[in-house]
Amino acid sequence: MSENTEKSSSDVLIGPSSNEDNERDRPDGEALSLPTFVAGSGTLDRLVDTARDYARAAASDNTLKAYAKDWAHFARWCRLKGAEPLPPSPEMIGLYLADLASGSGPSPALSVSTIDRRLSGLAWNYAQRGFSLDRKNRHIATVLAGIKRKHERPPVQKEAILAEDILAMVATLAYDLRGLRDRAILLVGYTGGLRRSEIVSLDVHKDDTPDSCGWIDIFDKGALLTLNAKTGWREVEIGRGSTDQTCPVHALEQWLHFAKIDFGPVFVGTSRDGNRATETRLNDKHVARLIKRTVLDAGIRSELPEKERLALFSGHSLRAGLASSAEVDERYVQKQLGHASAEMTRRYQRRRDRFRVNLTKAAGL
């Protein structure tokens, strides 16, 4: 399995446009330049570079990569229809959404959530090119409302990895360097209720690397993770387990010790012979592959065909597993997952007493 991280998607989005003379075709920071009425200087030029760096940091690499694909797909669709993607045409975008929902072309129909995400991607891309896309325009809003009314379905949820499952999964791992790393990834990700991107973006200390989104502090009673996630900065407390075999903090300490990591990314690749850690941060896809592989190796849901088992589990299975297994007040789970509402946390709970509060009896019936 390749341990190399993928090329940063920001390279795709913020590289030079195919039309170097057309500023409106350049997304995000590339369009930043000195106004024509301002005399250039070394200081101002450096500020332009700084502003571009901040513009690149406005969204995660995964988000930028998705937006780049959204724009490329729409631009190609426009060319096939004999139209131009610029400037934005609400009428054409309405037709585009209808095409995505109907599956009238060679591609299958997309889900409502994917179509909504495509529209967000187009709005972002237009904004970076100096245009405004009004999603409330009737040509867009009414088509989208009709798509949602006709095609929207309840979200397909990934299977939760429960406590007995995670124990079986880590038991399949060897005690070599890769096994120590992957054991720490699974246990820390599970007990922290972390997203894939949050796991691999951790550094040993604050500000070790520019692409870090958090760091760790290890104490006698547990580990404190400080994360800059989707919902902003939050702290995640991971207490020590009842045994070393199931303790996420012990697994993390073992990995850091034997990998000789005291600076930079926490979770990195290993050499081909597996004897040393590299300096390359793992890609979040490694977490997804690790979950699927250990699910198969542990025989979880073995009554199902392999293809179905692989489709059931993903990185979100760790978060859903914590929400479903932790026998504590719901508000503590909500805080650990970084959810803004209890309702969002309940979506992650695959097993809970839905009728614990019986309003029928409370109403006297």
Short mmCIF file of N, CA and C in Angstrom, two decimals, residues 170-333:
data_model
loop_
_atom_site.label_atom_id
_atom_site.label_comp_id
_atom_site.label_asym_id
_atom_site.label_seq_id
_atom_site.Cartn_x
_atom_site.Cartn_y
_atom_site.Cartn_z
N VAL A 170 -8.24 -3.83 15.86
CA VAL A 170 -6.86 -3.59 16.27
C VAL A 170 -6.13 -4.90 16.56
N ALA A 171 -6.90 -5.94 16.88
CA ALA A 171 -6.28 -7.24 17.15
C ALA A 171 -5.69 -7.86 15.89
N THR A 172 -6.12 -7.40 14.72
CA THR A 172 -5.58 -7.94 13.46
C THR A 172 -4.24 -7.30 13.09
N LEU A 173 -3.84 -6.26 13.79
CA LEU A 173 -2.63 -5.52 13.42
C LEU A 173 -1.40 -6.11 14.10
N ALA A 174 -0.30 -6.11 13.36
CA ALA A 174 0.97 -6.60 13.91
C ALA A 174 1.54 -5.57 14.88
N TYR A 175 2.60 -5.97 15.57
CA TYR A 175 3.27 -5.06 16.50
C TYR A 175 4.58 -4.54 15.91
N ASP A 176 4.61 -4.44 14.57
CA ASP A 176 5.73 -3.77 13.93
C ASP A 176 5.42 -2.28 13.88
N LEU A 177 6.27 -1.50 13.21
CA LEU A 177 6.10 -0.05 13.22
C LEU A 177 4.77 0.37 12.58
N ARG A 178 4.43 -0.25 11.45
CA ARG A 178 3.17 0.10 10.79
C ARG A 178 1.98 -0.29 11.65
N GLY A 179 2.08 -1.45 12.28
CA GLY A 179 0.99 -1.88 13.14
C GLY A 179 0.79 -0.95 14.32
N LEU A 180 1.89 -0.49 14.91
CA LEU A 180 1.78 0.47 16.02
C LEU A 180 1.11 1.76 15.56
N ARG A 181 1.51 2.23 14.39
CA ARG A 181 0.90 3.46 13.85
C ARG A 181 -0.58 3.28 13.58
N ASP A 182 -0.94 2.20 12.89
CA ASP A 182 -2.33 2.00 12.52
C ASP A 182 -3.21 1.74 13.74
N ARG A 183 -2.64 1.08 14.76
CA ARG A 183 -3.38 0.85 16.01
C ARG A 183 -3.69 2.20 16.67
N ALA A 184 -2.71 3.09 16.69
CA ALA A 184 -2.92 4.42 17.27
C ALA A 184 -3.96 5.21 16.47
N ILE A 185 -3.91 5.11 15.15
CA ILE A 185 -4.88 5.81 14.31
C ILE A 185 -6.29 5.37 14.63
N LEU A 186 -6.52 4.06 14.70
CA LEU A 186 -7.86 3.54 14.94
C LEU A 186 -8.36 3.90 16.33
N LEU A 187 -7.52 3.72 17.35
CA LEU A 187 -7.97 3.97 18.73
C LEU A 187 -8.15 5.45 19.02
N VAL A 188 -7.23 6.27 18.54
CA VAL A 188 -7.36 7.72 18.76
C VAL A 188 -8.53 8.26 17.95
N GLY A 189 -8.67 7.82 16.70
CA GLY A 189 -9.78 8.27 15.87
C GLY A 189 -11.12 7.88 16.46
N TYR A 190 -11.19 6.68 17.03
CA TYR A 190 -12.44 6.18 17.60
C TYR A 190 -12.80 6.91 18.89
N THR A 191 -11.88 6.95 19.84
CA THR A 191 -12.19 7.56 21.14
C THR A 191 -12.30 9.09 21.05
N GLY A 192 -11.64 9.68 20.05
CA GLY A 192 -11.76 11.12 19.88
C GLY A 192 -12.93 11.52 19.01
N GLY A 193 -13.57 10.53 18.36
CA GLY A 193 -14.66 10.85 17.44
C GLY A 193 -14.19 11.76 16.32
N LEU A 194 -13.00 11.47 15.79
CA LEU A 194 -12.35 12.37 14.84
C LEU A 194 -12.70 12.04 13.39
N ARG A 195 -12.68 13.08 12.58
CA ARG A 195 -12.76 12.91 11.13
C ARG A 195 -11.41 12.42 10.61
N ARG A 196 -11.42 11.83 9.41
CA ARG A 196 -10.17 11.36 8.81
C ARG A 196 -9.16 12.49 8.70
N SER A 197 -9.62 13.65 8.22
CA SER A 197 -8.71 14.78 8.03
C SER A 197 -8.15 15.27 9.34
N GLU A 198 -8.93 15.18 10.43
CA GLU A 198 -8.46 15.62 11.74
C GLU A 198 -7.37 14.69 12.27
N ILE A 199 -7.49 13.41 11.99
CA ILE A 199 -6.50 12.45 12.46
C ILE A 199 -5.15 12.72 11.83
N VAL A 200 -5.13 12.83 10.50
CA VAL A 200 -3.84 12.94 9.81
C VAL A 200 -3.25 14.34 9.86
N SER A 201 -4.03 15.33 10.26
CA SER A 201 -3.52 16.71 10.30
C SER A 201 -2.87 17.06 11.63
N LEU A 202 -2.85 16.12 12.57
CA LEU A 202 -2.28 16.38 13.89
C LEU A 202 -0.75 16.52 13.82
N ASP A 203 -0.23 17.47 14.57
CA ASP A 203 1.21 17.62 14.78
C ASP A 203 1.54 17.30 16.24
N VAL A 204 2.81 17.09 16.50
CA VAL A 204 3.24 16.83 17.88
C VAL A 204 3.08 18.08 18.73
N HIS A 205 3.48 19.24 18.19
CA HIS A 205 3.38 20.50 18.93
C HIS A 205 2.62 21.53 18.09
N LYS A 206 2.28 22.61 18.74
CA LYS A 206 1.64 23.72 18.06
C LYS A 206 2.61 24.36 17.07
N ASP A 207 2.13 24.61 15.86
CA ASP A 207 2.89 25.32 14.82
C ASP A 207 4.14 24.58 14.37
N ASP A 208 4.14 23.25 14.47
CA ASP A 208 5.29 22.49 13.95
C ASP A 208 5.40 22.62 12.44
N THR A 209 4.25 22.54 11.75
CA THR A 209 4.24 22.61 10.28
C THR A 209 3.12 23.53 9.83
N PRO A 210 3.23 24.14 8.66
CA PRO A 210 2.20 25.07 8.19
C PRO A 210 0.89 24.40 7.81
N ASP A 211 0.92 23.09 7.48
CA ASP A 211 -0.32 22.42 7.06
C ASP A 211 -1.00 21.68 8.20
N SER A 212 -0.57 21.92 9.42
CA SER A 212 -1.19 21.28 10.58
C SER A 212 -2.54 21.91 10.89
N CYS A 213 -3.44 21.09 11.40
CA CYS A 213 -4.74 21.60 11.87
C CYS A 213 -4.97 21.24 13.33
N GLY A 214 -3.87 20.98 14.06
CA GLY A 214 -4.02 20.67 15.48
C GLY A 214 -2.77 20.05 16.04
N TRP A 215 -2.76 19.89 17.35
CA TRP A 215 -1.60 19.30 18.01
C TRP A 215 -2.07 18.54 19.25
N ILE A 216 -1.12 17.81 19.87
CA ILE A 216 -1.47 16.96 21.00
C ILE A 216 -0.66 17.35 22.23
N ASP A 217 -1.26 17.15 23.40
CA ASP A 217 -0.57 17.28 24.69
C ASP A 217 -0.91 16.02 25.48
N ILE A 218 0.10 15.31 25.94
CA ILE A 218 -0.12 14.06 26.68
C ILE A 218 0.14 14.30 28.16
N PHE A 219 -0.85 13.89 28.99
CA PHE A 219 -0.77 14.05 30.43
C PHE A 219 -0.90 12.68 31.09
N ASP A 220 -0.78 12.65 32.41
CA ASP A 220 -0.89 11.39 33.14
C ASP A 220 -2.25 10.73 32.94
N LYS A 221 -3.30 11.55 32.89
CA LYS A 221 -4.65 10.99 32.80
C LYS A 221 -5.17 10.84 31.38
N GLY A 222 -4.43 11.34 30.40
CA GLY A 222 -4.92 11.22 29.04
C GLY A 222 -4.23 12.17 28.09
N ALA A 223 -4.83 12.35 26.92
CA ALA A 223 -4.27 13.23 25.89
C ALA A 223 -5.29 14.31 25.56
N LEU A 224 -4.80 15.52 25.33
CA LEU A 224 -5.64 16.64 24.93
C LEU A 224 -5.28 17.00 23.50
N LEU A 225 -6.27 16.94 22.63
CA LEU A 225 -6.08 17.30 21.22
C LEU A 225 -6.71 18.67 20.99
N THR A 226 -5.95 19.58 20.44
CA THR A 226 -6.47 20.89 20.07
C THR A 226 -6.60 20.93 18.56
N LEU A 227 -7.83 21.07 18.08
CA LEU A 227 -8.12 20.91 16.66
C LEU A 227 -8.71 22.16 16.06
N ASN A 228 -8.32 22.46 14.84
CA ASN A 228 -8.96 23.50 14.05
C ASN A 228 -9.73 22.79 12.96
N ALA A 229 -11.01 22.52 13.22
CA ALA A 229 -11.82 21.69 12.33
C ALA A 229 -12.87 22.52 11.61
N LYS A 230 -13.84 21.85 11.01
CA LYS A 230 -14.89 22.52 10.25
C LYS A 230 -15.62 23.56 11.08
N THR A 231 -15.86 23.23 12.35
CA THR A 231 -16.66 24.11 13.20
C THR A 231 -15.79 25.08 14.00
N GLY A 232 -14.50 25.17 13.67
CA GLY A 232 -13.61 26.06 14.39
C GLY A 232 -12.75 25.31 15.39
N TRP A 233 -12.06 26.06 16.22
CA TRP A 233 -11.17 25.45 17.21
C TRP A 233 -11.97 24.73 18.28
N ARG A 234 -11.49 23.54 18.64
CA ARG A 234 -12.10 22.83 19.76
C ARG A 234 -11.06 21.92 20.41
N GLU A 235 -11.30 21.57 21.66
CA GLU A 235 -10.42 20.67 22.39
C GLU A 235 -11.11 19.32 22.55
N VAL A 236 -10.37 18.26 22.31
CA VAL A 236 -10.88 16.90 22.45
C VAL A 236 -10.06 16.19 23.51
N GLU A 237 -10.74 15.73 24.54
CA GLU A 237 -10.07 15.03 25.64
C GLU A 237 -10.20 13.52 25.45
N ILE A 238 -9.07 12.82 25.45
CA ILE A 238 -9.07 11.37 25.30
C ILE A 238 -8.44 10.78 26.56
N GLY A 239 -9.26 10.16 27.39
CA GLY A 239 -8.76 9.57 28.63
C GLY A 239 -8.07 8.24 28.37
N ARG A 240 -7.29 7.80 29.35
CA ARG A 240 -6.61 6.52 29.22
C ARG A 240 -7.61 5.37 29.39
N GLY A 241 -7.32 4.26 28.72
CA GLY A 241 -8.20 3.10 28.78
C GLY A 241 -7.95 2.23 29.99
N SER A 242 -8.75 1.18 30.12
CA SER A 242 -8.65 0.28 31.28
C SER A 242 -7.44 -0.65 31.19
N THR A 243 -6.96 -0.93 29.96
CA THR A 243 -5.78 -1.76 29.76
C THR A 243 -4.91 -1.13 28.69
N ASP A 244 -3.63 -1.49 28.68
CA ASP A 244 -2.73 -0.97 27.65
C ASP A 244 -3.14 -1.41 26.25
N GLN A 245 -3.72 -2.61 26.16
CA GLN A 245 -4.11 -3.14 24.85
C GLN A 245 -5.22 -2.34 24.20
N THR A 246 -6.05 -1.68 25.01
CA THR A 246 -7.18 -0.93 24.46
C THR A 246 -7.06 0.57 24.68
N CYS A 247 -5.94 1.00 25.24
CA CYS A 247 -5.78 2.42 25.59
C CYS A 247 -5.27 3.23 24.38
N PRO A 248 -6.03 4.23 23.93
CA PRO A 248 -5.58 5.03 22.79
C PRO A 248 -4.35 5.87 23.10
N VAL A 249 -4.23 6.35 24.33
CA VAL A 249 -3.08 7.18 24.70
C VAL A 249 -1.81 6.33 24.74
N HIS A 250 -1.92 5.12 25.28
CA HIS A 250 -0.77 4.21 25.29
C HIS A 250 -0.35 3.87 23.87
N ALA A 251 -1.33 3.61 22.99
CA ALA A 251 -1.02 3.29 21.59
C ALA A 251 -0.31 4.46 20.92
N LEU A 252 -0.76 5.67 21.22
CA LEU A 252 -0.13 6.87 20.65
C LEU A 252 1.30 7.03 21.17
N GLU A 253 1.49 6.82 22.46
CA GLU A 253 2.83 6.92 23.05
C GLU A 253 3.77 5.88 22.45
N GLN A 254 3.28 4.67 22.26
CA GLN A 254 4.11 3.61 21.69
C GLN A 254 4.55 3.96 20.27
N TRP A 255 3.63 4.46 19.47
CA TRP A 255 3.96 4.84 18.10
C TRP A 255 4.99 5.96 18.08
N LEU A 256 4.77 7.01 18.85
CA LEU A 256 5.70 8.14 18.86
C LEU A 256 7.09 7.73 19.34
N HIS A 257 7.12 6.83 20.33
CA HIS A 257 8.41 6.40 20.89
C HIS A 257 9.20 5.57 19.88
N PHE A 258 8.59 4.53 19.36
CA PHE A 258 9.33 3.62 18.48
C PHE A 258 9.57 4.22 17.09
N ALA A 259 8.70 5.16 16.67
CA ALA A 259 8.92 5.84 15.39
C ALA A 259 9.89 7.01 15.54
N LYS A 260 10.24 7.32 16.80
CA LYS A 260 11.17 8.42 17.10
C LYS A 260 10.66 9.75 16.53
N ILE A 261 9.38 10.00 16.80
CA ILE A 261 8.75 11.24 16.34
C ILE A 261 8.63 12.20 17.52
N ASP A 262 9.30 13.33 17.44
CA ASP A 262 9.18 14.35 18.49
C ASP A 262 8.93 15.73 17.91
N PHE A 263 8.67 15.78 16.60
CA PHE A 263 8.40 17.06 15.93
C PHE A 263 7.67 16.78 14.63
N GLY A 264 6.76 17.70 14.24
CA GLY A 264 6.09 17.59 12.96
C GLY A 264 4.86 16.71 13.00
N PRO A 265 4.45 16.15 11.85
CA PRO A 265 3.23 15.34 11.79
C PRO A 265 3.30 14.13 12.71
N VAL A 266 2.17 13.82 13.35
CA VAL A 266 2.10 12.65 14.22
C VAL A 266 2.06 11.37 13.40
N PHE A 267 1.21 11.34 12.39
CA PHE A 267 1.02 10.12 11.62
C PHE A 267 1.66 10.27 10.24
N VAL A 268 2.73 9.54 10.04
CA VAL A 268 3.51 9.63 8.80
C VAL A 268 3.66 8.25 8.19
N GLY A 269 4.21 8.21 6.99
CA GLY A 269 4.46 6.95 6.32
C GLY A 269 5.66 6.22 6.93
N THR A 270 5.87 5.01 6.47
CA THR A 270 7.03 4.23 6.89
C THR A 270 7.83 3.81 5.67
N SER A 271 9.09 3.47 5.90
CA SER A 271 9.93 3.01 4.80
C SER A 271 9.41 1.67 4.28
N ARG A 272 9.89 1.29 3.11
CA ARG A 272 9.39 0.05 2.50
C ARG A 272 9.66 -1.17 3.36
N ASP A 273 10.79 -1.18 4.04
CA ASP A 273 11.09 -2.32 4.89
C ASP A 273 10.37 -2.23 6.23
N GLY A 274 9.67 -1.11 6.47
CA GLY A 274 8.89 -0.95 7.69
C GLY A 274 9.69 -0.70 8.94
N ASN A 275 10.98 -0.38 8.79
CA ASN A 275 11.84 -0.23 9.95
C ASN A 275 11.98 1.20 10.45
N ARG A 276 11.54 2.18 9.67
CA ARG A 276 11.67 3.56 10.11
C ARG A 276 10.51 4.40 9.60
N ALA A 277 10.24 5.47 10.33
CA ALA A 277 9.19 6.41 9.92
C ALA A 277 9.78 7.45 8.98
N THR A 278 8.99 7.86 8.00
CA THR A 278 9.41 8.92 7.09
C THR A 278 8.92 10.26 7.65
N GLU A 279 9.17 11.32 6.91
CA GLU A 279 8.70 12.64 7.34
C GLU A 279 7.43 13.05 6.60
N THR A 280 6.88 12.16 5.78
CA THR A 280 5.73 12.49 4.94
C THR A 280 4.42 12.23 5.67
N ARG A 281 3.61 13.27 5.83
CA ARG A 281 2.32 13.14 6.49
C ARG A 281 1.42 12.19 5.69
N LEU A 282 0.68 11.34 6.39
CA LEU A 282 -0.25 10.44 5.72
C LEU A 282 -1.41 11.22 5.11
N ASN A 283 -1.92 10.72 4.01
CA ASN A 283 -3.14 11.26 3.42
C ASN A 283 -4.35 10.67 4.13
N ASP A 284 -5.45 11.43 4.18
CA ASP A 284 -6.62 10.93 4.90
C ASP A 284 -7.22 9.68 4.27
N LYS A 285 -6.89 9.43 3.01
CA LYS A 285 -7.38 8.20 2.38
C LYS A 285 -6.79 6.96 3.05
N HIS A 286 -5.62 7.11 3.67
CA HIS A 286 -5.03 5.97 4.38
C HIS A 286 -5.96 5.50 5.50
N VAL A 287 -6.61 6.43 6.17
CA VAL A 287 -7.52 6.08 7.26
C VAL A 287 -8.69 5.27 6.72
N ALA A 288 -9.26 5.71 5.59
CA ALA A 288 -10.38 4.98 5.00
C ALA A 288 -9.96 3.57 4.59
N ARG A 289 -8.80 3.46 3.96
CA ARG A 289 -8.31 2.14 3.54
C ARG A 289 -8.04 1.24 4.75
N LEU A 290 -7.48 1.83 5.80
CA LEU A 290 -7.18 1.07 7.01
C LEU A 290 -8.45 0.53 7.64
N ILE A 291 -9.48 1.34 7.72
CA ILE A 291 -10.75 0.90 8.29
C ILE A 291 -11.34 -0.25 7.49
N LYS A 292 -11.39 -0.11 6.19
CA LYS A 292 -11.96 -1.16 5.35
C LYS A 292 -11.16 -2.45 5.44
N ARG A 293 -9.83 -2.33 5.45
CA ARG A 293 -8.99 -3.53 5.49
C ARG A 293 -9.16 -4.28 6.81
N THR A 294 -9.15 -3.56 7.91
CA THR A 294 -9.25 -4.23 9.21
C THR A 294 -10.68 -4.74 9.47
N VAL A 295 -11.67 -4.09 8.90
CA VAL A 295 -13.04 -4.61 8.99
C VAL A 295 -13.11 -5.99 8.34
N LEU A 296 -12.50 -6.13 7.15
CA LEU A 296 -12.49 -7.42 6.48
C LEU A 296 -11.68 -8.44 7.27
N ASP A 297 -10.48 -8.03 7.73
CA ASP A 297 -9.61 -8.97 8.44
C ASP A 297 -10.23 -9.44 9.75
N ALA A 298 -11.02 -8.57 10.39
CA ALA A 298 -11.64 -8.93 11.66
C ALA A 298 -12.93 -9.73 11.49
N GLY A 299 -13.40 -9.87 10.26
CA GLY A 299 -14.60 -10.64 10.00
C GLY A 299 -15.88 -9.96 10.43
N ILE A 300 -15.88 -8.63 10.49
CA ILE A 300 -17.08 -7.89 10.87
C ILE A 300 -18.11 -7.94 9.75
N ARG A 301 -19.35 -8.26 10.11
CA ARG A 301 -20.46 -8.45 9.16
C ARG A 301 -20.08 -9.46 8.09
N SER A 302 -19.50 -10.55 8.54
CA SER A 302 -19.01 -11.58 7.60
C SER A 302 -20.13 -12.29 6.86
N GLU A 303 -21.38 -12.11 7.32
CA GLU A 303 -22.50 -12.74 6.62
C GLU A 303 -22.80 -12.07 5.28
N LEU A 304 -22.21 -10.88 5.05
CA LEU A 304 -22.45 -10.14 3.82
C LEU A 304 -21.33 -10.37 2.82
N PRO A 305 -21.60 -10.21 1.52
CA PRO A 305 -20.53 -10.27 0.53
C PRO A 305 -19.50 -9.19 0.78
N GLU A 306 -18.27 -9.42 0.36
CA GLU A 306 -17.18 -8.49 0.64
C GLU A 306 -17.47 -7.10 0.11
N LYS A 307 -18.05 -6.99 -1.08
CA LYS A 307 -18.33 -5.68 -1.67
C LYS A 307 -19.28 -4.88 -0.79
N GLU A 308 -20.31 -5.54 -0.27
CA GLU A 308 -21.27 -4.84 0.60
C GLU A 308 -20.63 -4.43 1.92
N ARG A 309 -19.77 -5.29 2.45
CA ARG A 309 -19.09 -4.96 3.71
C ARG A 309 -18.20 -3.73 3.53
N LEU A 310 -17.50 -3.67 2.42
CA LEU A 310 -16.63 -2.52 2.18
C LEU A 310 -17.43 -1.24 2.04
N ALA A 311 -18.63 -1.34 1.43
CA ALA A 311 -19.46 -0.15 1.23
C ALA A 311 -20.09 0.34 2.53
N LEU A 312 -20.22 -0.55 3.51
CA LEU A 312 -20.88 -0.19 4.76
C LEU A 312 -20.03 0.70 5.66
N PHE A 313 -18.70 0.59 5.54
CA PHE A 313 -17.83 1.24 6.50
C PHE A 313 -16.94 2.30 5.85
N SER A 314 -16.73 3.39 6.58
CA SER A 314 -15.87 4.47 6.10
C SER A 314 -15.28 5.19 7.31
N GLY A 315 -14.61 6.31 7.06
CA GLY A 315 -14.06 7.09 8.16
C GLY A 315 -15.14 7.54 9.14
N HIS A 316 -16.33 7.81 8.65
CA HIS A 316 -17.42 8.25 9.53
C HIS A 316 -17.86 7.15 10.48
N SER A 317 -17.51 5.90 10.18
CA SER A 317 -17.89 4.80 11.05
C SER A 317 -17.26 4.93 12.42
N LEU A 318 -16.07 5.56 12.49
CA LEU A 318 -15.43 5.78 13.79
C LEU A 318 -16.25 6.76 14.63
N ARG A 319 -16.67 7.88 14.02
CA ARG A 319 -17.45 8.88 14.75
C ARG A 319 -18.81 8.33 15.15
N ALA A 320 -19.44 7.60 14.23
CA ALA A 320 -20.74 7.00 14.54
C ALA A 320 -20.59 5.95 15.63
N GLY A 321 -19.47 5.24 15.63
CA GLY A 321 -19.24 4.22 16.65
C GLY A 321 -19.13 4.80 18.04
N LEU A 322 -18.40 5.91 18.18
CA LEU A 322 -18.30 6.56 19.48
C LEU A 322 -19.66 7.06 19.94
N ALA A 323 -20.39 7.69 19.04
CA ALA A 323 -21.72 8.24 19.39
C ALA A 323 -22.69 7.13 19.79
N SER A 324 -22.52 5.95 19.20
CA SER A 324 -23.44 4.84 19.47
C SER A 324 -23.04 4.02 20.69
N SER A 325 -21.74 4.01 21.03
CA SER A 325 -21.24 3.13 22.08
C SER A 325 -21.08 3.82 23.43
N ALA A 326 -20.79 5.12 23.43
CA ALA A 326 -20.49 5.81 24.69
C ALA A 326 -21.75 5.94 25.55
N GLU A 327 -21.73 5.29 26.71
CA GLU A 327 -22.88 5.33 27.63
C GLU A 327 -22.72 6.52 28.58
N VAL A 328 -22.83 7.71 28.03
CA VAL A 328 -22.72 8.93 28.84
C VAL A 328 -23.80 9.90 28.38
N ASP A 329 -23.92 10.99 29.13
CA ASP A 329 -24.87 12.03 28.75
C ASP A 329 -24.59 12.50 27.32
N GLU A 330 -25.64 12.68 26.55
CA GLU A 330 -25.52 13.03 25.14
C GLU A 330 -24.71 14.31 24.91
N ARG A 331 -24.76 15.22 25.83
CA ARG A 331 -24.06 16.49 25.63
C ARG A 331 -22.55 16.30 25.59
N TYR A 332 -22.04 15.28 26.30
CA TYR A 332 -20.60 15.02 26.27
C TYR A 332 -20.18 14.45 24.91
N VAL A 333 -21.02 13.62 24.35
CA VAL A 333 -20.75 13.09 23.01
C VAL A 333 -20.80 14.22 21.99
#
